PDB file of N, CA, C and O in Angstrom:
ATOM      1  N   MET A   1     -56.339  -0.487 157.527  1.00 51.00           N
ATOM      2  CA  MET A   1     -56.340  -1.665 157.069  1.00 51.00           C
ATOM      3  C   MET A   1     -55.524  -1.806 155.798  1.00 51.00           C
ATOM      4  O   MET A   1     -54.741  -2.799 155.817  1.00 51.00           O
ATOM      5  N   ASP A   2     -55.128  -0.411 155.102  1.00 54.00           N
ATOM      6  CA  ASP A   2     -54.220  -0.199 153.892  1.00 54.00           C
ATOM      7  C   ASP A   2     -53.028  -0.088 154.901  1.00 54.00           C
ATOM      8  O   ASP A   2     -51.795  -1.083 154.227  1.00 54.00           O
ATOM      9  N   GLU A   3     -52.765  -0.205 155.756  1.00 56.00           N
ATOM     10  CA  GLU A   3     -51.647   0.061 156.842  1.00 56.00           C
ATOM     11  C   GLU A   3     -51.038  -1.558 156.907  1.00 56.00           C
ATOM     12  O   GLU A   3     -49.806  -1.629 156.933  1.00 56.00           O
ATOM     13  N   SER A   4     -51.521  -2.552 157.388  1.00 54.00           N
ATOM     14  CA  SER A   4     -51.415  -3.340 157.493  1.00 54.00           C
ATOM     15  C   SER A   4     -50.850  -4.377 156.411  1.00 54.00           C
ATOM     16  O   SER A   4     -49.988  -5.013 156.816  1.00 54.00           O
ATOM     17  N   ARG A   5     -51.499  -4.355 155.628  1.00 55.00           N
ATOM     18  CA  ARG A   5     -51.156  -4.585 153.918  1.00 55.00           C
ATOM     19  C   ARG A   5     -49.887  -4.188 153.370  1.00 55.00           C
ATOM     20  O   ARG A   5     -48.971  -4.770 153.274  1.00 55.00           O
ATOM     21  N   GLN A   6     -49.746  -3.316 153.996  1.00 57.00           N
ATOM     22  CA  GLN A   6     -48.379  -2.350 153.309  1.00 57.00           C
ATOM     23  C   GLN A   6     -46.997  -2.920 154.238  1.00 57.00           C
ATOM     24  O   GLN A   6     -45.974  -3.208 153.542  1.00 57.00           O
ATOM     25  N   SER A   7     -47.294  -2.852 155.553  1.00 56.00           N
ATOM     26  CA  SER A   7     -45.982  -3.676 156.326  1.00 56.00           C
ATOM     27  C   SER A   7     -45.812  -5.230 156.464  1.00 56.00           C
ATOM     28  O   SER A   7     -44.989  -5.494 156.748  1.00 56.00           O
ATOM     29  N   SER A   8     -47.184  -5.749 155.548  1.00 58.00           N
ATOM     30  CA  SER A   8     -46.440  -7.173 155.425  1.00 58.00           C
ATOM     31  C   SER A   8     -46.073  -7.344 154.182  1.00 58.00           C
ATOM     32  O   SER A   8     -44.343  -8.090 154.112  1.00 58.00           O
ATOM     33  N   TRP A   9     -45.657  -5.950 152.989  1.00 63.00           N
ATOM     34  CA  TRP A   9     -45.142  -6.319 152.052  1.00 63.00           C
ATOM     35  C   TRP A   9     -44.021  -5.905 152.079  1.00 63.00           C
ATOM     36  O   TRP A   9     -43.063  -6.467 151.330  1.00 63.00           O
ATOM     37  N   THR A  10     -43.797  -4.944 153.307  1.00 72.00           N
ATOM     38  CA  THR A  10     -42.389  -4.174 153.308  1.00 72.00           C
ATOM     39  C   THR A  10     -41.635  -5.320 153.938  1.00 72.00           C
ATOM     40  O   THR A  10     -39.992  -5.399 153.932  1.00 72.00           O
ATOM     41  N   GLY A  11     -42.151  -5.955 154.977  1.00 75.00           N
ATOM     42  CA  GLY A  11     -41.528  -7.493 155.257  1.00 75.00           C
ATOM     43  C   GLY A  11     -40.830  -8.447 154.818  1.00 75.00           C
ATOM     44  O   GLY A  11     -39.698  -8.817 154.356  1.00 75.00           O
ATOM     45  N   ALA A  12     -41.754  -8.864 153.552  1.00 74.00           N
ATOM     46  CA  ALA A  12     -41.510  -9.600 152.507  1.00 74.00           C
ATOM     47  C   ALA A  12     -40.487  -8.943 151.712  1.00 74.00           C
ATOM     48  O   ALA A  12     -39.331  -9.770 151.277  1.00 74.00           O
ATOM     49  N   GLY A  13     -40.574  -7.621 151.426  1.00 76.00           N
ATOM     50  CA  GLY A  13     -39.320  -7.010 150.148  1.00 76.00           C
ATOM     51  C   GLY A  13     -37.920  -7.009 151.204  1.00 76.00           C
ATOM     52  O   GLY A  13     -37.138  -7.604 150.412  1.00 76.00           O
ATOM     53  N   ALA A  14     -37.708  -6.866 152.289  1.00 77.00           N
ATOM     54  CA  ALA A  14     -36.797  -7.332 152.938  1.00 77.00           C
ATOM     55  C   ALA A  14     -36.233  -8.707 153.009  1.00 77.00           C
ATOM     56  O   ALA A  14     -35.082  -8.352 153.079  1.00 77.00           O
ATOM     57  N   VAL A  15     -36.845  -9.047 153.262  1.00 79.00           N
ATOM     58  CA  VAL A  15     -36.941 -11.270 153.372  1.00 79.00           C
ATOM     59  C   VAL A  15     -35.984 -10.966 151.946  1.00 79.00           C
ATOM     60  O   VAL A  15     -35.098 -11.975 151.393  1.00 79.00           O
ATOM     61  N   LEU A  16     -36.952 -10.635 150.596  1.00 75.00           N
ATOM     62  CA  LEU A  16     -36.361 -10.931 149.434  1.00 75.00           C
ATOM     63  C   LEU A  16     -35.016 -10.178 149.280  1.00 75.00           C
ATOM     64  O   LEU A  16     -34.188 -10.732 148.509  1.00 75.00           O
ATOM     65  N   ARG A  17     -34.855  -8.812 149.831  1.00 76.00           N
ATOM     66  CA  ARG A  17     -33.632  -8.362 149.043  1.00 76.00           C
ATOM     67  C   ARG A  17     -32.210  -8.815 149.680  1.00 76.00           C
ATOM     68  O   ARG A  17     -31.342  -9.013 149.770  1.00 76.00           O
ATOM     69  N   LYS A  18     -32.925  -9.281 150.816  1.00 81.00           N
ATOM     70  CA  LYS A  18     -31.389 -10.322 151.848  1.00 81.00           C
ATOM     71  C   LYS A  18     -31.398 -11.476 150.867  1.00 81.00           C
ATOM     72  O   LYS A  18     -30.257 -11.936 151.141  1.00 81.00           O
ATOM     73  N   VAL A  19     -32.228 -11.998 150.557  1.00 85.00           N
ATOM     74  CA  VAL A  19     -31.867 -13.362 149.821  1.00 85.00           C
ATOM     75  C   VAL A  19     -31.090 -13.769 148.277  1.00 85.00           C
ATOM     76  O   VAL A  19     -30.570 -14.330 147.950  1.00 85.00           O
ATOM     77  N   VAL A  20     -31.755 -12.320 147.306  1.00 86.00           N
ATOM     78  CA  VAL A  20     -31.931 -12.239 146.386  1.00 86.00           C
ATOM     79  C   VAL A  20     -30.035 -11.462 146.343  1.00 86.00           C
ATOM     80  O   VAL A  20     -29.582 -10.232 147.081  1.00 86.00           O
ATOM     81  N   PRO A  21     -29.007 -12.016 145.372  1.00 87.00           N
ATOM     82  CA  PRO A  21     -27.575 -11.449 145.747  1.00 87.00           C
ATOM     83  C   PRO A  21     -27.776  -9.878 144.869  1.00 87.00           C
ATOM     84  O   PRO A  21     -28.646  -9.738 143.985  1.00 87.00           O
ATOM     85  N   PRO A  22     -26.808  -8.572 145.166  1.00 92.00           N
ATOM     86  CA  PRO A  22     -26.688  -7.508 144.355  1.00 92.00           C
ATOM     87  C   PRO A  22     -26.586  -7.885 143.073  1.00 92.00           C
ATOM     88  O   PRO A  22     -25.798  -8.528 142.502  1.00 92.00           O
ATOM     89  N   PRO A  23     -27.271  -6.923 142.351  1.00 92.00           N
ATOM     90  CA  PRO A  23     -27.531  -6.948 140.932  1.00 92.00           C
ATOM     91  C   PRO A  23     -25.782  -6.523 140.307  1.00 92.00           C
ATOM     92  O   PRO A  23     -25.737  -7.038 139.442  1.00 92.00           O
ATOM     93  N   ALA A  24     -25.156  -6.488 141.087  1.00 95.00           N
ATOM     94  CA  ALA A  24     -23.918  -5.616 140.439  1.00 95.00           C
ATOM     95  C   ALA A  24     -22.751  -7.406 140.354  1.00 95.00           C
ATOM     96  O   ALA A  24     -21.889  -7.902 139.787  1.00 95.00           O
ATOM     97  N   LEU A  25     -23.263  -7.967 141.799  1.00 95.00           N
ATOM     98  CA  LEU A  25     -22.691  -9.580 141.919  1.00 95.00           C
ATOM     99  C   LEU A  25     -23.485 -10.397 140.365  1.00 95.00           C
ATOM    100  O   LEU A  25     -22.666 -11.466 139.726  1.00 95.00           O
ATOM    101  N   CYS A  26     -24.551 -10.365 140.404  1.00 95.00           N
ATOM    102  CA  CYS A  26     -25.047 -11.085 139.170  1.00 95.00           C
ATOM    103  C   CYS A  26     -24.550 -10.523 137.890  1.00 95.00           C
ATOM    104  O   CYS A  26     -24.255 -11.161 136.930  1.00 95.00           O
ATOM    105  N   GLY A  27     -24.088  -9.021 138.019  1.00 96.00           N
ATOM    106  CA  GLY A  27     -23.650  -8.527 136.459  1.00 96.00           C
ATOM    107  C   GLY A  27     -22.547  -9.021 136.175  1.00 96.00           C
ATOM    108  O   GLY A  27     -21.618  -9.973 134.942  1.00 96.00           O
ATOM    109  N   PHE A  28     -21.380  -9.443 137.474  1.00 97.00           N
ATOM    110  CA  PHE A  28     -20.220 -10.033 137.174  1.00 97.00           C
ATOM    111  C   PHE A  28     -19.994 -11.110 137.073  1.00 97.00           C
ATOM    112  O   PHE A  28     -19.415 -11.766 135.748  1.00 97.00           O
ATOM    113  N   LEU A  29     -20.860 -12.301 137.488  1.00 97.00           N
ATOM    114  CA  LEU A  29     -20.655 -13.673 137.285  1.00 97.00           C
ATOM    115  C   LEU A  29     -21.402 -13.939 135.711  1.00 97.00           C
ATOM    116  O   LEU A  29     -20.768 -14.781 135.372  1.00 97.00           O
ATOM    117  N   LEU A  30     -22.570 -12.923 135.209  1.00 97.00           N
ATOM    118  CA  LEU A  30     -22.594 -13.157 134.131  1.00 97.00           C
ATOM    119  C   LEU A  30     -21.444 -12.626 133.128  1.00 97.00           C
ATOM    120  O   LEU A  30     -21.234 -13.569 131.966  1.00 97.00           O
ATOM    121  N   LEU A  31     -20.776 -11.827 133.383  1.00 98.00           N
ATOM    122  CA  LEU A  31     -19.901 -11.716 132.149  1.00 98.00           C
ATOM    123  C   LEU A  31     -18.712 -12.196 132.597  1.00 98.00           C
ATOM    124  O   LEU A  31     -17.647 -12.242 131.533  1.00 98.00           O
ATOM    125  N   LEU A  32     -18.279 -13.128 133.797  1.00 98.00           N
ATOM    126  CA  LEU A  32     -17.619 -14.342 134.118  1.00 98.00           C
ATOM    127  C   LEU A  32     -17.457 -15.060 133.333  1.00 98.00           C
ATOM    128  O   LEU A  32     -17.075 -15.458 132.352  1.00 98.00           O
ATOM    129  N   ALA A  33     -19.117 -15.509 133.360  1.00 98.00           N
ATOM    130  CA  ALA A  33     -19.300 -16.864 132.377  1.00 98.00           C
ATOM    131  C   ALA A  33     -19.426 -16.266 131.028  1.00 98.00           C
ATOM    132  O   ALA A  33     -19.241 -17.599 129.993  1.00 98.00           O
ATOM    133  N   LEU A  34     -19.795 -15.280 130.390  1.00 98.00           N
ATOM    134  CA  LEU A  34     -19.451 -14.623 128.980  1.00 98.00           C
ATOM    135  C   LEU A  34     -17.982 -14.932 128.837  1.00 98.00           C
ATOM    136  O   LEU A  34     -17.715 -15.538 127.638  1.00 98.00           O
ATOM    137  N   ILE A  35     -17.024 -14.495 129.211  1.00 98.00           N
ATOM    138  CA  ILE A  35     -15.646 -14.571 128.812  1.00 98.00           C
ATOM    139  C   ILE A  35     -14.905 -15.653 128.553  1.00 98.00           C
ATOM    140  O   ILE A  35     -14.739 -16.332 128.030  1.00 98.00           O
ATOM    141  N   PHE A  36     -15.359 -16.822 129.829  1.00 98.00           N
ATOM    142  CA  PHE A  36     -15.089 -17.964 129.691  1.00 98.00           C
ATOM    143  C   PHE A  36     -15.985 -18.752 128.493  1.00 98.00           C
ATOM    144  O   PHE A  36     -15.165 -19.604 128.168  1.00 98.00           O
ATOM    145  N   THR A  37     -17.098 -18.749 128.240  1.00 98.00           N
ATOM    146  CA  THR A  37     -17.997 -19.349 127.053  1.00 98.00           C
ATOM    147  C   THR A  37     -16.972 -19.018 126.173  1.00 98.00           C
ATOM    148  O   THR A  37     -16.720 -19.661 124.810  1.00 98.00           O
ATOM    149  N   VAL A  38     -16.315 -17.398 125.685  1.00 97.00           N
ATOM    150  CA  VAL A  38     -15.746 -16.970 124.573  1.00 97.00           C
ATOM    151  C   VAL A  38     -14.407 -17.706 124.235  1.00 97.00           C
ATOM    152  O   VAL A  38     -14.343 -18.015 123.473  1.00 97.00           O
ATOM    153  N   SER A  39     -13.901 -17.420 125.356  1.00 95.00           N
ATOM    154  CA  SER A  39     -12.412 -18.066 125.312  1.00 95.00           C
ATOM    155  C   SER A  39     -12.318 -19.773 124.831  1.00 95.00           C
ATOM    156  O   SER A  39     -11.411 -20.659 124.371  1.00 95.00           O
ATOM    157  N   TYR A  40     -13.128 -20.440 125.447  1.00 95.00           N
ATOM    158  CA  TYR A  40     -14.006 -21.727 125.246  1.00 95.00           C
ATOM    159  C   TYR A  40     -13.894 -22.323 123.587  1.00 95.00           C
ATOM    160  O   TYR A  40     -13.031 -22.802 122.540  1.00 95.00           O
ATOM    161  N   VAL A  41     -15.152 -21.183 123.278  1.00 95.00           N
ATOM    162  CA  VAL A  41     -15.346 -21.311 121.913  1.00 95.00           C
ATOM    163  C   VAL A  41     -14.000 -20.956 120.782  1.00 95.00           C
ATOM    164  O   VAL A  41     -13.837 -21.246 120.041  1.00 95.00           O
ATOM    165  N   VAL A  42     -13.456 -20.173 121.387  1.00 94.00           N
ATOM    166  CA  VAL A  42     -11.994 -19.935 120.624  1.00 94.00           C
ATOM    167  C   VAL A  42     -10.914 -20.583 120.546  1.00 94.00           C
ATOM    168  O   VAL A  42     -10.268 -21.092 119.519  1.00 94.00           O
ATOM    169  N   GLY A  43     -10.677 -21.247 121.676  1.00 90.00           N
ATOM    170  CA  GLY A  43      -9.496 -22.604 121.646  1.00 90.00           C
ATOM    171  C   GLY A  43     -10.121 -23.348 121.242  1.00 90.00           C
ATOM    172  O   GLY A  43      -9.034 -23.857 120.508  1.00 90.00           O
ATOM    173  N   ALA A  44     -11.477 -23.788 121.454  1.00 90.00           N
ATOM    174  CA  ALA A  44     -11.964 -24.762 120.248  1.00 90.00           C
ATOM    175  C   ALA A  44     -11.589 -24.822 119.146  1.00 90.00           C
ATOM    176  O   ALA A  44     -11.504 -25.807 118.094  1.00 90.00           O
ATOM    177  N   GLY A  45     -11.848 -23.448 118.358  1.00 90.00           N
ATOM    178  CA  GLY A  45     -11.723 -23.707 117.280  1.00 90.00           C
ATOM    179  C   GLY A  45     -10.406 -23.053 116.409  1.00 90.00           C
ATOM    180  O   GLY A  45      -9.920 -23.748 115.657  1.00 90.00           O
ATOM    181  N   VAL A  46      -9.319 -22.915 117.351  1.00 87.00           N
ATOM    182  CA  VAL A  46      -8.111 -23.043 117.038  1.00 87.00           C
ATOM    183  C   VAL A  46      -7.310 -24.178 117.269  1.00 87.00           C
ATOM    184  O   VAL A  46      -6.377 -24.184 116.103  1.00 87.00           O
ATOM    185  N   GLY A  47      -7.800 -25.390 117.881  1.00 83.00           N
ATOM    186  CA  GLY A  47      -7.512 -26.165 117.867  1.00 83.00           C
ATOM    187  C   GLY A  47      -5.856 -26.530 119.129  1.00 83.00           C
ATOM    188  O   GLY A  47      -5.653 -25.642 119.096  1.00 83.00           O
ATOM    189  N   PRO A  48      -5.086 -27.688 118.812  1.00 81.00           N
ATOM    190  CA  PRO A  48      -4.498 -27.890 119.714  1.00 81.00           C
ATOM    191  C   PRO A  48      -2.931 -26.798 119.630  1.00 81.00           C
ATOM    192  O   PRO A  48      -2.749 -26.617 118.164  1.00 81.00           O
ATOM    193  N   VAL A  49      -2.528 -26.514 120.872  1.00 79.00           N
ATOM    194  CA  VAL A  49      -1.298 -25.602 120.318  1.00 79.00           C
ATOM    195  C   VAL A  49      -0.123 -26.183 119.651  1.00 79.00           C
ATOM    196  O   VAL A  49       0.500 -26.050 118.894  1.00 79.00           O
ATOM    197  N   ALA A  50       0.414 -27.497 120.505  1.00 79.00           N
ATOM    198  CA  ALA A  50       1.199 -28.283 119.762  1.00 79.00           C
ATOM    199  C   ALA A  50       0.424 -29.694 119.114  1.00 79.00           C
ATOM    200  O   ALA A  50       0.466 -30.522 120.382  1.00 79.00           O
ATOM    201  N   PRO A  51      -0.015 -30.365 118.342  1.00 75.00           N
ATOM    202  CA  PRO A  51      -0.136 -31.165 117.641  1.00 75.00           C
ATOM    203  C   PRO A  51       0.510 -32.261 117.902  1.00 75.00           C
ATOM    204  O   PRO A  51       0.056 -33.534 118.022  1.00 75.00           O
ATOM    205  N   GLY A  52       1.960 -32.113 117.935  1.00 76.00           N
ATOM    206  CA  GLY A  52       2.639 -33.170 118.015  1.00 76.00           C
ATOM    207  C   GLY A  52       3.119 -33.833 119.325  1.00 76.00           C
ATOM    208  O   GLY A  52       3.837 -34.776 119.543  1.00 76.00           O
ATOM    209  N   MET A  53       2.665 -32.968 120.401  1.00 71.00           N
ATOM    210  CA  MET A  53       3.120 -33.017 121.590  1.00 71.00           C
ATOM    211  C   MET A  53       2.053 -34.213 121.918  1.00 71.00           C
ATOM    212  O   MET A  53       1.117 -34.430 122.086  1.00 71.00           O
ATOM    213  N   HIS A  54       2.849 -35.211 122.592  1.00 71.00           N
ATOM    214  CA  HIS A  54       2.076 -36.535 123.216  1.00 71.00           C
ATOM    215  C   HIS A  54       2.110 -36.202 124.947  1.00 71.00           C
ATOM    216  O   HIS A  54       2.737 -35.323 125.534  1.00 71.00           O
ATOM    217  N   GLY A  55       1.459 -36.915 125.248  1.00 67.00           N
ATOM    218  CA  GLY A  55       1.271 -37.383 126.937  1.00 67.00           C
ATOM    219  C   GLY A  55       2.171 -36.567 127.877  1.00 67.00           C
ATOM    220  O   GLY A  55       3.700 -36.386 127.480  1.00 67.00           O
ATOM    221  N   SER A  56       2.474 -36.964 129.157  1.00 70.00           N
ATOM    222  CA  SER A  56       3.020 -36.805 130.372  1.00 70.00           C
ATOM    223  C   SER A  56       4.280 -37.510 130.478  1.00 70.00           C
ATOM    224  O   SER A  56       5.496 -37.776 130.736  1.00 70.00           O
ATOM    225  N   GLY A  57       4.082 -38.702 129.051  1.00 65.00           N
ATOM    226  CA  GLY A  57       4.759 -40.189 130.103  1.00 65.00           C
ATOM    227  C   GLY A  57       4.127 -40.814 130.346  1.00 65.00           C
ATOM    228  O   GLY A  57       4.372 -42.313 130.698  1.00 65.00           O
ATOM    229  N   THR A  58       3.289 -40.748 131.320  1.00 64.00           N
ATOM    230  CA  THR A  58       2.396 -42.090 131.890  1.00 64.00           C
ATOM    231  C   THR A  58       1.277 -41.937 131.369  1.00 64.00           C
ATOM    232  O   THR A  58       0.205 -41.825 130.487  1.00 64.00           O
ATOM    233  N   SER A  59       0.609 -43.276 131.470  1.00 59.00           N
ATOM    234  CA  SER A  59      -0.632 -44.332 131.255  1.00 59.00           C
ATOM    235  C   SER A  59      -0.631 -44.987 131.774  1.00 59.00           C
ATOM    236  O   SER A  59      -0.518 -45.429 133.277  1.00 59.00           O
ATOM    237  N   ARG A  60      -2.556 -45.505 131.584  1.00 64.00           N
ATOM    238  CA  ARG A  60      -2.838 -46.171 132.890  1.00 64.00           C
ATOM    239  C   ARG A  60      -2.693 -47.793 132.699  1.00 64.00           C
ATOM    240  O   ARG A  60      -2.812 -48.148 133.717  1.00 64.00           O
ATOM    241  N   ASP A  61      -2.105 -47.951 131.361  1.00 61.00           N
ATOM    242  CA  ASP A  61      -2.059 -49.649 131.394  1.00 61.00           C
ATOM    243  C   ASP A  61      -0.030 -49.661 131.813  1.00 61.00           C
ATOM    244  O   ASP A  61      -0.477 -50.915 131.415  1.00 61.00           O
ATOM    245  N   GLY A  62       0.047 -48.818 132.243  1.00 57.00           N
ATOM    246  CA  GLY A  62       1.326 -48.803 132.725  1.00 57.00           C
ATOM    247  C   GLY A  62       2.741 -49.196 132.528  1.00 57.00           C
ATOM    248  O   GLY A  62       3.515 -49.475 132.035  1.00 57.00           O
ATOM    249  N   GLY A  63       2.044 -48.816 131.078  1.00 55.00           N
ATOM    250  CA  GLY A  63       3.318 -48.771 129.625  1.00 55.00           C
ATOM    251  C   GLY A  63       3.954 -47.787 129.208  1.00 55.00           C
ATOM    252  O   GLY A  63       4.054 -46.755 130.419  1.00 55.00           O
ATOM    253  N   ASP A  64       4.963 -48.009 128.571  1.00 55.00           N
ATOM    254  CA  ASP A  64       5.753 -46.673 128.426  1.00 55.00           C
ATOM    255  C   ASP A  64       4.933 -45.683 128.085  1.00 55.00           C
ATOM    256  O   ASP A  64       5.702 -44.354 128.499  1.00 55.00           O
ATOM    257  N   GLY A  65       4.375 -45.216 127.149  1.00 52.00           N
ATOM    258  CA  GLY A  65       3.349 -44.113 126.954  1.00 52.00           C
ATOM    259  C   GLY A  65       4.091 -43.086 125.787  1.00 52.00           C
ATOM    260  O   GLY A  65       4.284 -42.090 125.933  1.00 52.00           O
ATOM    261  N   GLY A  66       5.729 -43.288 125.655  1.00 54.00           N
ATOM    262  CA  GLY A  66       6.220 -42.730 124.741  1.00 54.00           C
ATOM    263  C   GLY A  66       6.839 -41.066 125.624  1.00 54.00           C
ATOM    264  O   GLY A  66       6.912 -39.880 124.905  1.00 54.00           O
ATOM    265  N   GLY A  67       6.630 -40.885 126.655  1.00 54.00           N
ATOM    266  CA  GLY A  67       7.366 -40.033 127.554  1.00 54.00           C
ATOM    267  C   GLY A  67       8.291 -39.050 127.052  1.00 54.00           C
ATOM    268  O   GLY A  67       8.751 -38.370 127.228  1.00 54.00           O
ATOM    269  N   GLY A  68       9.680 -39.996 125.999  1.00 53.00           N
ATOM    270  CA  GLY A  68      10.373 -39.173 125.591  1.00 53.00           C
ATOM    271  C   GLY A  68      11.590 -39.059 126.544  1.00 53.00           C
ATOM    272  O   GLY A  68      12.196 -38.058 126.990  1.00 53.00           O
ATOM    273  N   GLY A  69      12.018 -40.364 127.014  1.00 53.00           N
ATOM    274  CA  GLY A  69      12.789 -40.561 128.380  1.00 53.00           C
ATOM    275  C   GLY A  69      14.362 -40.445 127.642  1.00 53.00           C
ATOM    276  O   GLY A  69      14.609 -40.379 126.734  1.00 53.00           O
ATOM    277  N   VAL A  70      15.769 -40.764 128.360  1.00 54.00           N
ATOM    278  CA  VAL A  70      17.039 -40.833 128.447  1.00 54.00           C
ATOM    279  C   VAL A  70      17.296 -41.900 127.148  1.00 54.00           C
ATOM    280  O   VAL A  70      18.047 -41.563 126.354  1.00 54.00           O
ATOM    281  N   ASP A  71      16.018 -43.258 127.096  1.00 54.00           N
ATOM    282  CA  ASP A  71      16.676 -44.237 125.997  1.00 54.00           C
ATOM    283  C   ASP A  71      15.910 -43.559 124.613  1.00 54.00           C
ATOM    284  O   ASP A  71      16.744 -43.959 123.028  1.00 54.00           O
ATOM    285  N   ASP A  72      15.265 -42.362 124.595  1.00 53.00           N
ATOM    286  CA  ASP A  72      14.516 -41.738 123.412  1.00 53.00           C
ATOM    287  C   ASP A  72      15.660 -40.841 122.823  1.00 53.00           C
ATOM    288  O   ASP A  72      15.407 -40.613 121.292  1.00 53.00           O
ATOM    289  N   MET A  73      16.335 -40.539 123.573  1.00 55.00           N
ATOM    290  CA  MET A  73      17.324 -39.640 123.258  1.00 55.00           C
ATOM    291  C   MET A  73      18.223 -39.983 122.553  1.00 55.00           C
ATOM    292  O   MET A  73      18.559 -39.043 121.585  1.00 55.00           O
ATOM    293  N   GLY A  74      18.998 -40.694 121.940  1.00 57.00           N
ATOM    294  CA  GLY A  74      19.595 -41.611 121.209  1.00 57.00           C
ATOM    295  C   GLY A  74      21.188 -40.817 121.794  1.00 57.00           C
ATOM    296  O   GLY A  74      21.833 -40.407 122.473  1.00 57.00           O
ATOM    297  N   ASN A  75      22.419 -40.521 121.008  1.00 58.00           N
ATOM    298  CA  ASN A  75      23.328 -40.496 120.870  1.00 58.00           C
ATOM    299  C   ASN A  75      22.965 -38.494 120.397  1.00 58.00           C
ATOM    300  O   ASN A  75      23.343 -38.314 119.053  1.00 58.00           O
ATOM    301  N   MET A  76      23.214 -37.888 121.462  1.00 58.00           N
ATOM    302  CA  MET A  76      22.761 -36.566 121.449  1.00 58.00           C
ATOM    303  C   MET A  76      24.682 -36.042 121.313  1.00 58.00           C
ATOM    304  O   MET A  76      23.758 -34.478 121.749  1.00 58.00           O
ATOM    305  N   GLN A  77      25.509 -36.096 121.187  1.00 61.00           N
ATOM    306  CA  GLN A  77      26.775 -35.724 121.704  1.00 61.00           C
ATOM    307  C   GLN A  77      27.117 -34.902 120.608  1.00 61.00           C
ATOM    308  O   GLN A  77      27.723 -34.124 120.589  1.00 61.00           O
ATOM    309  N   GLY A  78      27.004 -35.481 119.311  1.00 59.00           N
ATOM    310  CA  GLY A  78      27.155 -34.879 118.401  1.00 59.00           C
ATOM    311  C   GLY A  78      28.380 -34.662 118.165  1.00 59.00           C
ATOM    312  O   GLY A  78      29.151 -33.839 116.824  1.00 59.00           O
ATOM    313  N   GLY A  79      29.147 -35.993 118.181  1.00 58.00           N
ATOM    314  CA  GLY A  79      30.650 -36.069 117.536  1.00 58.00           C
ATOM    315  C   GLY A  79      31.342 -35.042 118.394  1.00 58.00           C
ATOM    316  O   GLY A  79      32.746 -35.484 118.263  1.00 58.00           O
ATOM    317  N   HIS A  80      31.268 -34.952 119.092  1.00 57.00           N
ATOM    318  CA  HIS A  80      32.250 -33.776 120.599  1.00 57.00           C
ATOM    319  C   HIS A  80      32.782 -35.315 121.008  1.00 57.00           C
ATOM    320  O   HIS A  80      32.194 -36.247 121.469  1.00 57.00           O
ATOM    321  N   GLY A  81      34.254 -34.742 121.492  1.00 53.00           N
ATOM    322  CA  GLY A  81      34.623 -36.142 121.989  1.00 53.00           C
ATOM    323  C   GLY A  81      35.631 -36.873 121.527  1.00 53.00           C
ATOM    324  O   GLY A  81      36.247 -37.321 121.777  1.00 53.00           O
TER     325      GLY A  81
END
């Protein structure tokens, strides 16, 4: 009778081992999440890299957006010519 109970537990253990990822993978994913969390906290603490920098020049309302095009450059020749 003990033998039939042990064989049923062995089958359940084999199925459980196939479903659960290996411990090394779980550790790697935990380490990866920790690294991303720490880098996010450090980045949020430092602030923007270039505070005066604006967007790429496109805006949702179709306006200019201050992209710094040719018109914004003014006379950049510096007296040459």
